[in-house]
């Protein structure tokens, strides 16, 4: 018995099996090299059958096609991201000087200027409580409103805490709780409202600057042409 021939044939069979197992994780270059090595080491007395060889060529073709599709898809995604960013940045420049209403629970307190804390009520509310907190989460001021209709509303904050002491200027957070005449909760949405004064680019995205507040385009709810509001 020709032991060398048996070992060589076994090696060729093992290579064929390995190719089938690992082809899904190989790139087209690696797969082609593996196929060439398999042909070089096949048993001359028992060469790779044409049917198996054709099947492996078809598998290689599939790997190459999938690789090309993946590369094309990656390039397409990159192009779409760049296009989207370009459109957003171009649009952003047209919003400077416009009155913007956006979802957000922050309010800026500037020295010597009362701040308007804005929110939207889904339905009319008998009682509205706005709780203003500092950056550490401490309650600074509680504002009360009564008999407010549905829609966008604002309560004025004079910049003082609940003890009547003036607080430092800066950015504060707030929450809104509203109830109707029966005591049932009224859905509310905290808002940021003001004039877009400039743009801020960060991480490839553009943000509107309303005073010292940064507003993402995804949070913008309404844009109007005039100042004020």
Short mmCIF file of C-alpha atoms in Angstrom, two decimals:
data_model
loop_
_atom_site.label_atom_id
_atom_site.label_comp_id
_atom_site.label_asym_id
_atom_site.label_seq_id
_atom_site.Cartn_x
_atom_site.Cartn_y
_atom_site.Cartn_z
CA UNK A 1 0.00 0.00 0.00
CA UNK A 2 1.30 3.42 -0.94
CA UNK A 3 1.24 5.22 2.41
CA UNK A 4 2.38 8.50 0.87
CA UNK A 5 -0.51 8.48 -1.58
CA UNK A 6 -2.99 7.80 1.20
CA UNK A 7 -1.58 10.61 3.35
CA UNK A 8 -1.59 13.01 0.41
CA UNK A 9 -5.16 12.14 -0.45
CA UNK A 10 -6.15 12.60 3.17
CA UNK A 11 -4.47 15.99 3.17
CA UNK A 12 -6.34 16.99 0.03
CA UNK A 13 -9.65 15.88 1.56
CA UNK A 14 -8.87 17.80 4.75
CA UNK A 15 -8.06 20.93 2.75
CA UNK A 16 -11.36 20.63 0.89
CA UNK A 17 -13.21 20.26 4.20
CA UNK A 18 -11.36 23.23 5.72
CA UNK A 19 -12.20 25.34 2.70
CA UNK A 20 -15.87 24.60 3.11
CA UNK A 21 -15.79 25.36 6.83
CA UNK A 22 -13.84 28.62 6.70
CA UNK A 23 -14.81 30.17 3.39
CA UNK A 24 -17.49 32.34 4.96
CA UNK A 25 -14.93 34.08 7.15
CA UNK A 26 -12.21 34.48 4.51
CA UNK A 27 -11.68 37.39 2.19
CA UNK A 28 -11.49 36.78 -1.54
CA UNK A 29 -7.65 36.94 -1.58
CA UNK A 30 -7.31 34.41 1.25
CA UNK A 31 -9.91 32.13 -0.31
CA UNK A 32 -8.11 32.16 -3.68
CA UNK A 33 -4.75 31.37 -2.04
CA UNK A 34 -6.29 28.48 -0.16
CA UNK A 35 -7.77 27.09 -3.38
CA UNK A 36 -4.38 27.29 -5.15
CA UNK A 37 -2.65 25.49 -2.28
CA UNK A 38 -5.29 22.81 -2.40
CA UNK A 39 -4.69 22.27 -6.14
CA UNK A 40 -0.93 22.13 -5.64
CA UNK A 41 -1.23 19.48 -2.94
CA UNK A 42 -3.91 17.27 -4.43
CA UNK A 43 -3.21 13.56 -5.02
CA UNK A 44 -2.15 13.01 -8.68
CA UNK A 45 -3.78 9.57 -8.53
CA UNK A 46 -7.02 11.07 -7.23
CA UNK A 47 -7.28 14.65 -8.48
CA UNK A 48 -10.01 17.01 -7.40
CA UNK A 49 -13.15 16.16 -9.32
CA UNK A 50 -14.35 18.76 -11.79
CA UNK A 51 -17.69 19.04 -10.02
CA UNK A 52 -16.05 19.89 -6.69
CA UNK A 53 -13.62 22.26 -8.37
CA UNK A 54 -16.48 24.07 -10.15
CA UNK A 55 -18.36 24.33 -6.87
CA UNK A 56 -15.37 25.94 -5.17
CA UNK A 57 -14.92 28.40 -8.03
CA UNK A 58 -18.58 29.31 -7.67
CA UNK A 59 -18.04 29.81 -3.93
CA UNK A 60 -15.05 32.05 -4.64
CA UNK A 61 -17.18 34.09 -7.05
CA UNK A 62 -19.82 34.50 -4.34
CA UNK A 63 -17.20 35.67 -1.83
CA UNK A 64 -15.88 38.22 -4.32
CA UNK A 65 -19.37 39.51 -5.11
CA UNK A 66 -20.23 39.87 -1.42
CA UNK A 67 -16.96 41.72 -0.81
CA UNK A 68 -17.69 44.13 -3.67
CA UNK A 69 -21.24 44.69 -2.40
CA UNK A 70 -19.93 45.38 1.10
CA UNK A 71 -17.37 47.89 -0.22
CA UNK A 72 -19.96 49.66 -2.37
CA UNK A 73 -22.41 49.82 0.54
CA UNK A 74 -19.77 51.26 2.84
CA UNK A 75 -18.89 53.97 0.32
CA UNK A 76 -22.59 54.75 -0.19
CA UNK A 77 -23.15 55.13 3.55
CA UNK A 78 -20.15 57.45 3.86
CA UNK A 79 -21.42 59.57 0.95
CA UNK A 80 -24.90 59.81 2.47
CA UNK A 81 -23.47 60.89 5.83
CA UNK A 82 -21.39 63.63 4.20
CA UNK A 83 -24.38 64.78 2.13
CA UNK A 84 -26.63 64.86 5.20
CA UNK A 85 -24.09 66.88 7.18
CA UNK A 86 -23.66 69.31 4.29
CA UNK A 87 -27.42 69.83 4.01
CA UNK A 88 -27.77 70.35 7.77
CA UNK A 89 -24.88 72.82 7.88
CA UNK A 90 -26.27 74.77 4.92
CA UNK A 91 -29.75 74.84 6.44
CA UNK A 92 -28.34 75.96 9.77
CA UNK A 93 -26.95 79.19 8.33
CA UNK A 94 -30.44 80.22 7.17
CA UNK A 95 -31.82 80.01 10.73
CA UNK A 96 -29.64 82.68 12.30
CA UNK A 97 -31.83 85.54 13.47
CA UNK A 98 -34.99 83.40 13.46
CA UNK A 99 -37.21 82.72 16.45
CA UNK A 100 -36.78 79.07 17.42
CA UNK A 101 -38.90 76.82 19.61
CA UNK A 102 -37.26 73.55 20.61
CA UNK A 103 -37.77 70.72 23.05
CA UNK A 104 -35.52 71.22 26.06
CA UNK A 105 -35.62 71.73 29.82
CA UNK A 106 -32.95 74.40 30.22
CA UNK A 107 -33.25 78.13 30.79
CA UNK A 108 -30.54 80.78 30.77
CA UNK A 109 -30.46 83.39 33.48
CA UNK A 110 -28.59 86.51 32.38
CA UNK A 111 -27.53 89.17 34.86
CA UNK A 112 -30.19 91.80 35.41
CA UNK A 113 -32.66 90.19 33.00
CA UNK A 114 -35.69 88.10 34.04
CA UNK A 115 -35.85 84.70 32.37
CA UNK A 116 -38.87 83.22 30.64
CA UNK A 117 -39.47 79.57 31.44
CA UNK A 118 -41.47 78.15 28.53
CA UNK A 119 -43.50 74.97 28.13
CA UNK A 120 -46.39 73.58 26.14
CA UNK A 121 -49.61 72.20 27.63
CA UNK A 122 -51.55 69.53 25.79
CA UNK A 123 -54.76 70.66 27.49
CA UNK A 124 -55.86 73.53 29.70
CA UNK A 125 -54.40 73.38 33.21
CA UNK A 126 -55.79 74.72 36.45
CA UNK A 127 -52.51 74.45 38.33
CA UNK A 128 -48.97 74.52 36.92
CA UNK A 129 -45.81 74.12 38.99
CA UNK A 130 -42.38 74.81 37.50
CA UNK A 131 -39.41 73.63 39.55
CA UNK A 132 -36.05 75.22 38.71
CA UNK A 133 -32.84 73.44 39.74
CA UNK A 134 -29.14 74.25 39.56
CA UNK A 135 -26.38 72.12 38.03
CA UNK A 136 -26.15 70.06 41.24
CA UNK A 137 -29.86 69.25 41.16
CA UNK A 138 -30.74 71.54 44.08
CA UNK A 139 -34.12 73.25 43.92
CA UNK A 140 -33.58 76.98 43.40
CA UNK A 141 -37.04 78.32 42.72
CA UNK A 142 -40.62 77.10 42.39
CA UNK A 143 -42.96 79.04 40.10
CA UNK A 144 -46.74 78.71 40.16
CA UNK A 145 -49.25 79.33 37.39
CA UNK A 146 -53.04 79.08 37.41
CA UNK A 147 -55.77 78.83 34.80
CA UNK A 148 -53.48 78.38 31.80
CA UNK A 149 -54.90 77.41 28.42
CA UNK A 150 -53.50 74.69 26.17
CA UNK A 151 -50.56 75.54 23.93
CA UNK A 152 -47.29 77.33 24.58
CA UNK A 153 -47.06 79.20 27.87
CA UNK A 154 -44.32 81.02 29.78
CA UNK A 155 -43.74 81.93 33.41
CA UNK A 156 -41.32 84.71 34.28
CA UNK A 157 -38.45 84.07 36.68
CA UNK A 158 -36.94 87.13 38.34
CA UNK A 159 -33.64 85.37 39.00
CA UNK A 160 -34.21 84.92 42.73
CA UNK A 161 -34.53 81.77 44.80
CA UNK A 162 -37.48 80.87 47.02
CA UNK A 163 -35.97 83.00 49.82
CA UNK A 164 -35.83 86.06 47.58
CA UNK A 165 -32.05 85.98 47.20
CA UNK A 166 -30.57 86.62 43.74
CA UNK A 167 -28.85 83.57 42.27
CA UNK A 168 -25.81 83.56 39.96
CA UNK A 169 -26.34 83.91 36.24
CA UNK A 170 -25.97 80.76 34.20
CA UNK A 171 -27.88 77.81 32.84
CA UNK A 172 -30.53 76.13 34.97
CA UNK A 173 -32.80 73.14 34.43
CA UNK A 174 -36.52 72.97 35.07
CA UNK A 175 -39.42 70.54 35.21
CA UNK A 176 -43.14 71.14 34.73
CA UNK A 177 -46.09 69.55 36.51
CA UNK A 178 -49.61 70.50 35.44
CA UNK A 179 -53.07 69.37 36.57
CA UNK A 180 -56.59 70.17 35.40
CA UNK A 181 -59.59 71.24 37.49
CA UNK A 182 -60.24 67.65 38.57
CA UNK A 183 -56.64 67.13 39.67
CA UNK A 184 -55.74 64.90 36.71
CA UNK A 185 -52.29 65.33 35.21
CA UNK A 186 -51.98 67.43 32.05
CA UNK A 187 -49.25 66.42 29.62
CA UNK A 188 -46.59 69.11 29.34
CA UNK A 189 -43.43 69.64 27.29
CA UNK A 190 -40.55 71.85 28.54
CA UNK A 191 -39.34 74.20 25.81
CA UNK A 192 -36.37 76.35 24.85
CA UNK A 193 -37.43 79.51 23.04
CA UNK A 194 -35.39 82.36 21.68
CA UNK A 195 -33.54 83.83 18.74
CA UNK A 196 -30.84 81.75 17.09
CA UNK A 197 -27.79 83.97 17.33
CA UNK A 198 -25.04 81.74 15.95
CA UNK A 199 -23.98 78.21 15.08
CA UNK A 200 -21.78 75.75 16.91
CA UNK A 201 -20.08 72.87 15.08
CA UNK A 202 -19.18 69.89 17.23
CA UNK A 203 -18.54 66.27 16.32
CA UNK A 204 -19.46 66.87 12.69
CA UNK A 205 -22.90 68.25 13.63
CA UNK A 206 -24.27 71.78 13.78
CA UNK A 207 -26.08 73.24 16.78
CA UNK A 208 -28.09 76.44 17.07
CA UNK A 209 -26.96 78.82 19.79
CA UNK A 210 -29.82 80.49 21.64
CA UNK A 211 -28.05 82.69 24.11
CA UNK A 212 -25.74 80.28 25.93
CA UNK A 213 -27.88 77.23 25.11
CA UNK A 214 -27.01 74.72 22.40
CA UNK A 215 -29.98 73.30 20.49
CA UNK A 216 -29.76 70.20 18.33
CA UNK A 217 -31.64 70.26 15.02
CA UNK A 218 -33.48 67.13 16.09
CA UNK A 219 -35.06 69.08 18.98
CA UNK A 220 -36.33 72.02 16.89
CA UNK A 221 -40.14 72.12 16.83
CA UNK A 222 -40.91 75.46 15.21
CA UNK A 223 -39.14 78.28 13.37
CA UNK A 224 -40.62 81.71 12.73
CA UNK A 225 -39.27 84.64 10.78
CA UNK A 226 -39.48 87.46 13.27
CA UNK A 227 -37.80 88.32 16.53
CA UNK A 228 -39.39 88.31 19.92
CA UNK A 229 -41.95 85.77 21.16
#
